PDB file of C-alpha atoms in Angstrom:
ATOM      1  CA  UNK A  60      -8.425   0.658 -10.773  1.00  0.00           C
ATOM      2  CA  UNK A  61     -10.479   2.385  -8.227  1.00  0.00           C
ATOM      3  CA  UNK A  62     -11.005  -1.339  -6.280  1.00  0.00           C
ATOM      4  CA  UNK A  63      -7.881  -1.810  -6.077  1.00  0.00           C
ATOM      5  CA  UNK A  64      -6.505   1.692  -5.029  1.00  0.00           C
ATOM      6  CA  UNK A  65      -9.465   1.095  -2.305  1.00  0.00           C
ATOM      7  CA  UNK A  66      -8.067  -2.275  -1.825  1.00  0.00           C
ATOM      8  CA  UNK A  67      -4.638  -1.066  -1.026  1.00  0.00           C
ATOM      9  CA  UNK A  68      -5.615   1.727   1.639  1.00  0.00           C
ATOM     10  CA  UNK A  69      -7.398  -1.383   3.421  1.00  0.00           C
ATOM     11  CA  UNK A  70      -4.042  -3.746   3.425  1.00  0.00           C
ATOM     12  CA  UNK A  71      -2.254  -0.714   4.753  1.00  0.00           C
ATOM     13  CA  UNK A  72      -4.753   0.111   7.473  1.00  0.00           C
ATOM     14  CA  UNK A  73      -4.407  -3.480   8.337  1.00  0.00           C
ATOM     15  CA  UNK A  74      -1.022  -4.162   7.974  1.00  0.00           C
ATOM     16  CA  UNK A  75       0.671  -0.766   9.744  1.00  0.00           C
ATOM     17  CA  UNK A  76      -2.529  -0.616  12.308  1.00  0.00           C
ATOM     18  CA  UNK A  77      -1.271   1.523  15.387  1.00  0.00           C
ATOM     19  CA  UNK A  78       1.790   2.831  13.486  1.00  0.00           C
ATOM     20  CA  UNK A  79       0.900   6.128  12.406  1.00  0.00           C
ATOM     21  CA  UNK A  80       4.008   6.758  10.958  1.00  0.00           C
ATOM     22  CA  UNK A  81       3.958   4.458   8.463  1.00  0.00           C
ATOM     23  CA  UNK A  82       0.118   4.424   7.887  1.00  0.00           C
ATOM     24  CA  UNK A  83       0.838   8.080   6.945  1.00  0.00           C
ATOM     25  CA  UNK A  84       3.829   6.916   4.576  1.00  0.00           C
ATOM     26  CA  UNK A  85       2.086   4.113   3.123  1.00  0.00           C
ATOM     27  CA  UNK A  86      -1.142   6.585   2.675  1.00  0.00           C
ATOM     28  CA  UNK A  87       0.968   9.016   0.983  1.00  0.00           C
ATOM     29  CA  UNK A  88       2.961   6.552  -1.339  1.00  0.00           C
ATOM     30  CA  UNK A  89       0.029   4.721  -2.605  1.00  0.00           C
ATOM     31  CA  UNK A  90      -1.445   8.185  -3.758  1.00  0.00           C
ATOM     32  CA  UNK A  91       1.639   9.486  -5.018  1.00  0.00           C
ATOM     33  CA  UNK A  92       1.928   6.337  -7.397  1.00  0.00           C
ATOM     34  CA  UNK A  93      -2.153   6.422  -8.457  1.00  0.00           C
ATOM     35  CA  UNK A  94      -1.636  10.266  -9.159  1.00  0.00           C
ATOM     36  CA  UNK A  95       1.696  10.277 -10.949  1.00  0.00           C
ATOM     37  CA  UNK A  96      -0.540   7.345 -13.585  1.00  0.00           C
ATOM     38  CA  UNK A  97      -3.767   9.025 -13.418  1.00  0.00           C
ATOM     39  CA  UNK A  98      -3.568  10.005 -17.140  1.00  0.00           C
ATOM     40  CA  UNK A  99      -1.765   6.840 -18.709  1.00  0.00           C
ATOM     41  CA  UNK A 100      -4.294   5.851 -21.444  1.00  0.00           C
ATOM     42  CA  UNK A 101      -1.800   2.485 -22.878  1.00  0.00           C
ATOM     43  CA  UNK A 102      -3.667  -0.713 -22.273  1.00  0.00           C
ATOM     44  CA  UNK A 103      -0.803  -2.144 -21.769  1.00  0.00           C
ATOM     45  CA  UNK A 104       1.106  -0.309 -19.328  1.00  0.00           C
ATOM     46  CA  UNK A 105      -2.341   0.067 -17.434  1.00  0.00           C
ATOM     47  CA  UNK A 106      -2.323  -3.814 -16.995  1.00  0.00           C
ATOM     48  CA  UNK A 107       1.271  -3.903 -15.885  1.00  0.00           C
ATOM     49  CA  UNK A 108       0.574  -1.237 -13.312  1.00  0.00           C
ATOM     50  CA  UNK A 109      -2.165  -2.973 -12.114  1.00  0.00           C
ATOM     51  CA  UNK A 110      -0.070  -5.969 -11.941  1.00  0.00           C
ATOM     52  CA  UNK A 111       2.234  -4.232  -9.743  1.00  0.00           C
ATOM     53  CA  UNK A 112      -0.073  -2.684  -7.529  1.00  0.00           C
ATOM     54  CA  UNK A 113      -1.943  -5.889  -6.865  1.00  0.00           C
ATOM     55  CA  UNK A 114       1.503  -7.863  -6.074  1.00  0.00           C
ATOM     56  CA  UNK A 115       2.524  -4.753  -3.613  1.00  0.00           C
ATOM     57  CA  UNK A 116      -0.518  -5.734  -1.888  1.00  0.00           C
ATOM     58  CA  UNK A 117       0.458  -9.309  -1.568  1.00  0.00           C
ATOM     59  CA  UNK A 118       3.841  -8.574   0.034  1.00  0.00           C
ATOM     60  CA  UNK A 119       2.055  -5.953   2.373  1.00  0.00           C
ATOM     61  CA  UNK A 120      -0.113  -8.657   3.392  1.00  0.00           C
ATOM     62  CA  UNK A 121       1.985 -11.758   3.541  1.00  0.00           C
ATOM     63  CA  UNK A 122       6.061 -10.026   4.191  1.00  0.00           C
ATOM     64  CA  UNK A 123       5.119  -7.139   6.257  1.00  0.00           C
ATOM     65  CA  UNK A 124       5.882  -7.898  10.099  1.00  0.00           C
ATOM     66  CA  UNK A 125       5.370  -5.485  12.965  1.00  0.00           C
ATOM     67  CA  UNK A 126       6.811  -5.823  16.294  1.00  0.00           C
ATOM     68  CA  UNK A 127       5.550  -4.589  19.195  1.00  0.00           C
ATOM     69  CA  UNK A 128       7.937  -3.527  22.154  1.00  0.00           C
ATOM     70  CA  UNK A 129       6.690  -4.490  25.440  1.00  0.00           C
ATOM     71  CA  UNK A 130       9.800  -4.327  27.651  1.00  0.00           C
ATOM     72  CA  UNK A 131      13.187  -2.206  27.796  1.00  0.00           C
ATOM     73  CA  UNK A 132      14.849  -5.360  26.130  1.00  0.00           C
ATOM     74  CA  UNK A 133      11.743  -7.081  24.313  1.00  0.00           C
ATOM     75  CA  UNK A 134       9.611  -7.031  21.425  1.00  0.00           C
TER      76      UNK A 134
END
C-alpha cells in the first residue's frame, strides 16, 4: 500500500510538474482517498482499492496532457 501511495505522489510530480495548482490538488486527493481507507481491514475491498489506485496511475501517466502557452494565441 505504502509503494504505491509513494508511487502515486511520483506520477503526479511528474505528470502536473510546473503546475502547482494541480500538484497541490492531485497531492491533496491522493491523501484524501489513502486516509478516508486507512482502517479498511476486508481483503477484498483492499485488493480492489489497490486495483484502482494502480489504474489511476496509469491514466495519470499515459491520458494526462499538459499544454504549455507560449504566445497570446498558442500553446
Amino acid at each position: 500500500v505504502l509503494k504505491l501511495f509513494k508511487s502515486l505522489h511520483r506520477t503526479r510530480q511528474e505528470v502536473f510538474k510546473n503546475d502547482t495548482r494541480a500538484l497541490e490538488a492531485a497531492r491533496l486527493k491522493i491523501n484524501e482517498e489513502f486516509r478516508n481507507n486507512q482502517d479498511e481491514t476486508s481483503e477484498e475491498k483492499i485488493k480492489e482499492l489497490l486495483k484502482i489506485a494502480s489504474d489511476v496511475e496509469v491514466i495519470l501517466r499515459t491520458s494526462v496532457i499538459q499544454a504549455v502557452h507560449t504566445d497570446s494565441d498558442k500553446m
